[in-house]
mmCIF file of C-alpha atoms in Angstrom:
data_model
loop_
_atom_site.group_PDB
_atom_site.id
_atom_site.type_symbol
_atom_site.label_atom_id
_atom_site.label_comp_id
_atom_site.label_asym_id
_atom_site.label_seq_id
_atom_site.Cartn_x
_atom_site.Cartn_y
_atom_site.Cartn_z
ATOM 1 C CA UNK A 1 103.196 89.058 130.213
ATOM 2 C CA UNK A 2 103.233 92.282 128.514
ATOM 3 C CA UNK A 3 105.571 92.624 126.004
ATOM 4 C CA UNK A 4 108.982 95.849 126.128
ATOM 5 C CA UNK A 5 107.579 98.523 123.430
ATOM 6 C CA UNK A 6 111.318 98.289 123.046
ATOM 7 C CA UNK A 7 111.188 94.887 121.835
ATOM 8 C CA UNK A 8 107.511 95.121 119.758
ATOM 9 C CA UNK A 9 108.713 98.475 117.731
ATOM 10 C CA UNK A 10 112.345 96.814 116.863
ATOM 11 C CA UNK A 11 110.553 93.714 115.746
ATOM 12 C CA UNK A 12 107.933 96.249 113.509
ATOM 13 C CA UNK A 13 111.087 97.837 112.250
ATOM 14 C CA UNK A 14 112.605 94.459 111.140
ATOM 15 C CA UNK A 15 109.713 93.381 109.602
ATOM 16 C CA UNK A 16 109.671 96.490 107.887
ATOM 17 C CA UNK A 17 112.776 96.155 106.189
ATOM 18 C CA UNK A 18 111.923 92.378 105.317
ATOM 19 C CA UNK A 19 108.837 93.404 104.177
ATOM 20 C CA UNK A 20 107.681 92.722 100.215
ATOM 21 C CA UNK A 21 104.050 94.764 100.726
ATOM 22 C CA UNK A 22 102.479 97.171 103.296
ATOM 23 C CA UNK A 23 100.022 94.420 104.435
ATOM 24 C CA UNK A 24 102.875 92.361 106.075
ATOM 25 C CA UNK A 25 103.794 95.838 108.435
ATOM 26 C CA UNK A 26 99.840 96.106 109.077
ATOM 27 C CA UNK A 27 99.906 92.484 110.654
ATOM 28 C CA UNK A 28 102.912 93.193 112.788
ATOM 29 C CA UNK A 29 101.554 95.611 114.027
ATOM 30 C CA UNK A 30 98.396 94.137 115.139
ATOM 31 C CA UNK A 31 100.586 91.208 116.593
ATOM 32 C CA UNK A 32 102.550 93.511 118.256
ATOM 33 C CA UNK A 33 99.991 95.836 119.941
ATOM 34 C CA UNK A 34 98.032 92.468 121.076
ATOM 35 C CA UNK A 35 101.918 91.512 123.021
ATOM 36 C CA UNK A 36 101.767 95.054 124.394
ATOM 37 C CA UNK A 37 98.278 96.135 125.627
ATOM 38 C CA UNK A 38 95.637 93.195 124.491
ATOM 39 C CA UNK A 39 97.221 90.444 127.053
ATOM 40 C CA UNK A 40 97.187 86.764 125.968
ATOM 41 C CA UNK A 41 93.186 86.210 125.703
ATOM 42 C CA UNK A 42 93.080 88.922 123.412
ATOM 43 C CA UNK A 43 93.075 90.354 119.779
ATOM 44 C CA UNK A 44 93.631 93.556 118.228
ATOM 45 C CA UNK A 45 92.820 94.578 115.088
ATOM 46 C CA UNK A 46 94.143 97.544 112.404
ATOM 47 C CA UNK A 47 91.282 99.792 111.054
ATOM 48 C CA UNK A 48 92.378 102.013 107.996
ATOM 49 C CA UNK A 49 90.048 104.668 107.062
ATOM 50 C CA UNK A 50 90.611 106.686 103.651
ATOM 51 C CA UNK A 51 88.696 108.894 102.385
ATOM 52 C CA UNK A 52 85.892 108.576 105.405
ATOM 53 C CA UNK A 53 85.926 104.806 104.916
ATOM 54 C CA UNK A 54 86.931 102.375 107.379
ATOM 55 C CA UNK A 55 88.204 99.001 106.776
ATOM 56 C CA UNK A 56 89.821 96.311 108.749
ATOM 57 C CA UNK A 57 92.864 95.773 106.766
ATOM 58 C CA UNK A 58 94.749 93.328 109.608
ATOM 59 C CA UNK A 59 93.652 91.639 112.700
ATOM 60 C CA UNK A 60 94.959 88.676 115.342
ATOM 61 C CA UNK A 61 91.427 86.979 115.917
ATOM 62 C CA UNK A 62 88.113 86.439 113.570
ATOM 63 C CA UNK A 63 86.026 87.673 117.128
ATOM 64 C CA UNK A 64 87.664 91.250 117.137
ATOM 65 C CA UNK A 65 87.469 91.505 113.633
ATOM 66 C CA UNK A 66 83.597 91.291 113.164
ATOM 67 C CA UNK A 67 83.377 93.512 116.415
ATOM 68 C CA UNK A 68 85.236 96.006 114.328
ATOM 69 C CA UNK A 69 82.795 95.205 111.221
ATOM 70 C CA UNK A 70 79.607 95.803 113.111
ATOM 71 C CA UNK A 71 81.315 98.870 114.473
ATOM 72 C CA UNK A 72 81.432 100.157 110.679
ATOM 73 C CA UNK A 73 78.178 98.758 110.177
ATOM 74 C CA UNK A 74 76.582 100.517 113.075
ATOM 75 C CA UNK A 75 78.926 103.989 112.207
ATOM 76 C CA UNK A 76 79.958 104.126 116.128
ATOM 77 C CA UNK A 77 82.704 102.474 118.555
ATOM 78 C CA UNK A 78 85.589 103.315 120.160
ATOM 79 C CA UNK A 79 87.450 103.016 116.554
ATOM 80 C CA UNK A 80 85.701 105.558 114.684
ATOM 81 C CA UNK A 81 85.621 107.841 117.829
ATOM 82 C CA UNK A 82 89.157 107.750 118.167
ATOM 83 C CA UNK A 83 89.602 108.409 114.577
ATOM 84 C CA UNK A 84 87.209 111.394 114.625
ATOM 85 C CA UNK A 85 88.647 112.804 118.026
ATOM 86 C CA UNK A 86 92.188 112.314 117.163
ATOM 87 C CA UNK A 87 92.684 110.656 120.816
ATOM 88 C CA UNK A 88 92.955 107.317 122.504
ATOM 89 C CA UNK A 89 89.931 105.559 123.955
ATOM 90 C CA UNK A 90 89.596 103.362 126.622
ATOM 91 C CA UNK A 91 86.478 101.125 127.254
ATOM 92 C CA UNK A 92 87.702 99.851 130.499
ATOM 93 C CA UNK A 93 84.364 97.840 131.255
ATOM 94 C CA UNK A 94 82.688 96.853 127.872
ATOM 95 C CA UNK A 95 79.524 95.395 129.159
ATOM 96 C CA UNK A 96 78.839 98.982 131.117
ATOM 97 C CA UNK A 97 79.913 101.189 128.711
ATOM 98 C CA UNK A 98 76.490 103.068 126.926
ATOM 99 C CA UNK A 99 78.348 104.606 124.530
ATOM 100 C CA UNK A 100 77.873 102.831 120.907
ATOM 101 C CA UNK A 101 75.388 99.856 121.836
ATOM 102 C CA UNK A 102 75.759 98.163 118.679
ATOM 103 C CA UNK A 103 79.269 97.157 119.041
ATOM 104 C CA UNK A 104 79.007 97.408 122.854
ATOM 105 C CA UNK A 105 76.561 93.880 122.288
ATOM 106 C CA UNK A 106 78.734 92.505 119.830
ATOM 107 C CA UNK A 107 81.503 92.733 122.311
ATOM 108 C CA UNK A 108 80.092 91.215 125.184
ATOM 109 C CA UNK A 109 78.551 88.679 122.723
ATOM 110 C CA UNK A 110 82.496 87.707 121.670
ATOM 111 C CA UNK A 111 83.984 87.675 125.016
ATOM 112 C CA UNK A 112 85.770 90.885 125.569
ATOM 113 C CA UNK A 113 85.265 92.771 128.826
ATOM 114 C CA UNK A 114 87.823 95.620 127.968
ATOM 115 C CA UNK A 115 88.540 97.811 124.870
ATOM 116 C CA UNK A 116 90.846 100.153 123.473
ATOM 117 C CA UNK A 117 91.351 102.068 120.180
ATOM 118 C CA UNK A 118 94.576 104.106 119.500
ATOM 119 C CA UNK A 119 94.556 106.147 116.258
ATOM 120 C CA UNK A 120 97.248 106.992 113.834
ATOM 121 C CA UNK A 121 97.290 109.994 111.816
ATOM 122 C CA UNK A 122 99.557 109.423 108.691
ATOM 123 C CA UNK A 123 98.959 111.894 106.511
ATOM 124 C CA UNK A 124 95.756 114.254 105.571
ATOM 125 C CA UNK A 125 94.293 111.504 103.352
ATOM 126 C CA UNK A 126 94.821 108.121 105.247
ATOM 127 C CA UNK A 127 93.789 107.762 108.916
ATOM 128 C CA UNK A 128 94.880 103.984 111.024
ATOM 129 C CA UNK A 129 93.619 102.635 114.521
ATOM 130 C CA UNK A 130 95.015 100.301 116.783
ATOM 131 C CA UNK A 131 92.518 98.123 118.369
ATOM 132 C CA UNK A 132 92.260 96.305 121.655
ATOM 133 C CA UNK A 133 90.484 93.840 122.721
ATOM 134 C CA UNK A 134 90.778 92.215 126.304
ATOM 135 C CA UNK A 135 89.255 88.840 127.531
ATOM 136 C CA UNK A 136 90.864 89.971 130.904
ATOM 137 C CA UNK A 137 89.703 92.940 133.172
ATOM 138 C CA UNK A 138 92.445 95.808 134.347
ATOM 139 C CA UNK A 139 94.918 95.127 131.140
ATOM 140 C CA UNK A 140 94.628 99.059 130.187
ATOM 141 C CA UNK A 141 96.419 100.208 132.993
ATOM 142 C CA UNK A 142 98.630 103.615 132.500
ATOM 143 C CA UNK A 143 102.069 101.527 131.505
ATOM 144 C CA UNK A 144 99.884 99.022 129.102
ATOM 145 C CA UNK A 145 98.315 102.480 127.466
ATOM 146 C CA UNK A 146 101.298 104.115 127.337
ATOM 147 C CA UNK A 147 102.881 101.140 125.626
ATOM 148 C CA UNK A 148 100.413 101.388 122.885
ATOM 149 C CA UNK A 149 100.229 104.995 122.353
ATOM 150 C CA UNK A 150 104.224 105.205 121.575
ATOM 151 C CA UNK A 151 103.988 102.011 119.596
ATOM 152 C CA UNK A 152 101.076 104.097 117.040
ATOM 153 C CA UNK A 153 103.362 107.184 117.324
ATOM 154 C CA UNK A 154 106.083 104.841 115.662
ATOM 155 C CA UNK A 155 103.210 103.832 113.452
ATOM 156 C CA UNK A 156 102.955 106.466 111.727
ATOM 157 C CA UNK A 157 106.750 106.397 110.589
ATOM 158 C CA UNK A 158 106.747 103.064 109.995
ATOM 159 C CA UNK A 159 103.685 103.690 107.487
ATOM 160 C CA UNK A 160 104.668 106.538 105.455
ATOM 161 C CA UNK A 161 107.627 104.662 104.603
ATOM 162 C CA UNK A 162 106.091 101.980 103.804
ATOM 163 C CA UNK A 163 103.286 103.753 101.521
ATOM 164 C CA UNK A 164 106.248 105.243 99.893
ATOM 165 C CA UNK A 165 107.570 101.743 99.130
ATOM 166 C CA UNK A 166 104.217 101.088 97.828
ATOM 167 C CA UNK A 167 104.286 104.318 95.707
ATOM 168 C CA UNK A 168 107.432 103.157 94.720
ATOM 169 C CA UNK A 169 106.600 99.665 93.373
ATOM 170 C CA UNK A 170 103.191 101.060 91.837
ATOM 171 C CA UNK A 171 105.821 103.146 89.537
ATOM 172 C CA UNK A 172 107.710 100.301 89.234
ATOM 173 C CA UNK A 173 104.692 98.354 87.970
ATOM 174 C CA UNK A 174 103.425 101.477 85.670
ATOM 175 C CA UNK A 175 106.946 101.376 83.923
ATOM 176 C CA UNK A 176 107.089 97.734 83.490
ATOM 177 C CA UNK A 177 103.581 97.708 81.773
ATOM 178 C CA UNK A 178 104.559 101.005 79.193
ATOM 179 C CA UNK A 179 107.541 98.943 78.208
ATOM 180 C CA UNK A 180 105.799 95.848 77.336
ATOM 181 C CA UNK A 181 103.379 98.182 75.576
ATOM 182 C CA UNK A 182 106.317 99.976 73.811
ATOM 183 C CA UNK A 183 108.233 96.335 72.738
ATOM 184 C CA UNK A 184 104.717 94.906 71.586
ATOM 185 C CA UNK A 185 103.970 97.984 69.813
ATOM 186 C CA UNK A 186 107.026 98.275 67.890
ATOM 187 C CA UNK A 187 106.470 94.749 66.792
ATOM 188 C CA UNK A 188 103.712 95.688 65.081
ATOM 189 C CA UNK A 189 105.013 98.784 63.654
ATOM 190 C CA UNK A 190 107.940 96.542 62.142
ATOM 191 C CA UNK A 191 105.069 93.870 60.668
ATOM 192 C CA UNK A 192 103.392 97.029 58.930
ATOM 193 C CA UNK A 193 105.884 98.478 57.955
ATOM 194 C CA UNK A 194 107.297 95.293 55.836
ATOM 195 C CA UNK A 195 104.292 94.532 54.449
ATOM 196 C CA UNK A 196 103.424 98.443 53.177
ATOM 197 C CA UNK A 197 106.922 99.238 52.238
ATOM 198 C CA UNK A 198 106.526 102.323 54.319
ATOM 199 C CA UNK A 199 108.319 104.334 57.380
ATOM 200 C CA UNK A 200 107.423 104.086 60.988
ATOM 201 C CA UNK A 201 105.778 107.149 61.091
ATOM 202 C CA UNK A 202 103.704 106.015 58.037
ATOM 203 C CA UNK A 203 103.284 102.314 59.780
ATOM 204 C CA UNK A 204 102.288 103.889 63.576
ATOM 205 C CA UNK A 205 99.860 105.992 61.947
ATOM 206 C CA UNK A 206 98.070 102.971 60.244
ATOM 207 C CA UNK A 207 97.966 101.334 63.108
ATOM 208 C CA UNK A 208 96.552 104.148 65.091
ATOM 209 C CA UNK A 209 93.967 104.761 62.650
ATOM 210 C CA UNK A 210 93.637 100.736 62.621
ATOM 211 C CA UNK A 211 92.599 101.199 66.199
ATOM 212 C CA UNK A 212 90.802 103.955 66.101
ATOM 213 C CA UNK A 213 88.149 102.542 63.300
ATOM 214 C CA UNK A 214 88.113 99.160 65.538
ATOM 215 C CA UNK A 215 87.623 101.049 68.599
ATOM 216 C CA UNK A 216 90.155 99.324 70.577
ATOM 217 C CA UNK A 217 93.247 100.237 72.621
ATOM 218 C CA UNK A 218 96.560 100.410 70.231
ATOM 219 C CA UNK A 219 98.196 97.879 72.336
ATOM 220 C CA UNK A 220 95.563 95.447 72.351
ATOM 221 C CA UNK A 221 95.414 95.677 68.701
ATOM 222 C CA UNK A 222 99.364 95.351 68.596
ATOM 223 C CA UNK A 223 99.204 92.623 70.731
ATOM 224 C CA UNK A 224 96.513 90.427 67.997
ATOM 225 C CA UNK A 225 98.862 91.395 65.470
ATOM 226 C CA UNK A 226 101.689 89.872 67.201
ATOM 227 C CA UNK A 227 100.067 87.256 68.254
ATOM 228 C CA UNK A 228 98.356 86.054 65.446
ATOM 229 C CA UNK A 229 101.483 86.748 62.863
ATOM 230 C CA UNK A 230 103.655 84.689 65.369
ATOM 231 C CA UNK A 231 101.781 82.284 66.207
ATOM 232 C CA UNK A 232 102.019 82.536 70.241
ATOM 233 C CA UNK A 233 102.222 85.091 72.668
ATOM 234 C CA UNK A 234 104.348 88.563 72.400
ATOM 235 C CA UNK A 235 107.331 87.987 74.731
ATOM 236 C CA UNK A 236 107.115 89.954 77.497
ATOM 237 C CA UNK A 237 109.523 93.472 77.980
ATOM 238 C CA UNK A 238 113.336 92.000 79.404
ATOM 239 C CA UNK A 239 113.099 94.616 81.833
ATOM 240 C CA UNK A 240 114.138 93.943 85.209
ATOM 241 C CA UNK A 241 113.599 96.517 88.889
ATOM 242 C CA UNK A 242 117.041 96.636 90.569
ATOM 243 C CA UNK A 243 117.054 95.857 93.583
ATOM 244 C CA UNK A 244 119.268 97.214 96.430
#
């Protein structure tokens, strides 16, 4: 039984909220386009495609999955045209289809006798797909399609929020690791310092002259110095993301 869009984007919304990285949305959303359009013989798959790449990045089933990588293989299916066109496509009879006879073969091969790819523009750089495949003829009737097509229109605000969560936590990330950089370097600067008798200024330069005659990075050589003074391991920076 086809599953309320209702129901599938609510459950894509909770998800979202429980969510820790983007990857967890991409799989509920290929679980919840296969309860809406694929029926219960089939699997769906997520393509992303950045920068004229495409990559299957979540999927319900290994067989749709390797239909999708011959598809990038081959450079043609009903993926990639969606992607290019900018609308849905339907492949209501796969085995008849001429179309793209690489992934046509591969698809008859696996089992599927129906097809579908609905694409997702999220923003200029980052294109998505929703992909369909049916071990059952008739499943893309006009309800089933219509299903589908507002479930990847709520795609695309589920997925700039969640690359802005992952935007987020990347400059979450980038802080944490120029703190522990800071705390290990002004370790060091302390250790010259008290062995040269000299000011911070005077000690930092040292050390960056230090790095620059051993040709390494002044936080790896902060880092030895720390390490090899102490006798273990620089602790790591006390800082802590809020959450909430």
């Amino acid at each position: 039984m086809d599953e309320p869009v209702g129901e599938a984007i609510e459950r894509l919304h909770t998800t979202l909220v429980e969510a820790t990285d983007v990857q967890q949305v991409l799989e509920a959303v290929a679980h919840a386009c296969a309860g809406i359009v694929a029926g219960e013989a089939g699997e769906t798959t997520v393509t992303l495609r950045r920068d004229g790449r495409a990559t299957a990045v979540a999927w319900t089933g290994e067989r749709a999955r390797h239909c999708d990588e011959v598809e990038y293989a081959s450079g043609a299916g009903p993926c990639l045209s969606a992607l290019d066109l900018g609308e849905t496509v339907l492949v209501h009879d796969v085995a008849a289809d001429p179309r793209w006879p690489a992934w046509r073969d591969t698809a008859v091969e696996a089992g599927f006798v129906a097809a579908a790819a609905f694409p997702v523009r999220v923003n200029p750089d980052l294109e998505v797909s929703l992909n369909a495949y049916s071990d059952a003829p008739g499943v893309l009737d006009d309800a089933s399609v219509a299903r589908a097509q507002a479930l990847a229109g709520e795609l695309r605000h589920v997925l700039r929020y969640s690359l802005r969560l992952l935007e987020l936590a990347t400059t979450t990330a980038d802080l944490r690791t120029a703190l522990e950089s800071r705390a290990v370097i002004d370790q060091a600067i302390g250790m010259v310092m008290a062995q040269n008798r000299c000011s911070a200024e005077e000690a930092l330069a040292l050390l960056r002259r230090a790095s620059q005659g051993r040709n390494v990075k002044l936080r790896d050589l902060a880092h030895e110095m720390v390490r090899r003074v102490g006798g273990a391991e620089p602790p790591e920076s006390t800082f802590e993301p809020r959450n909430g």
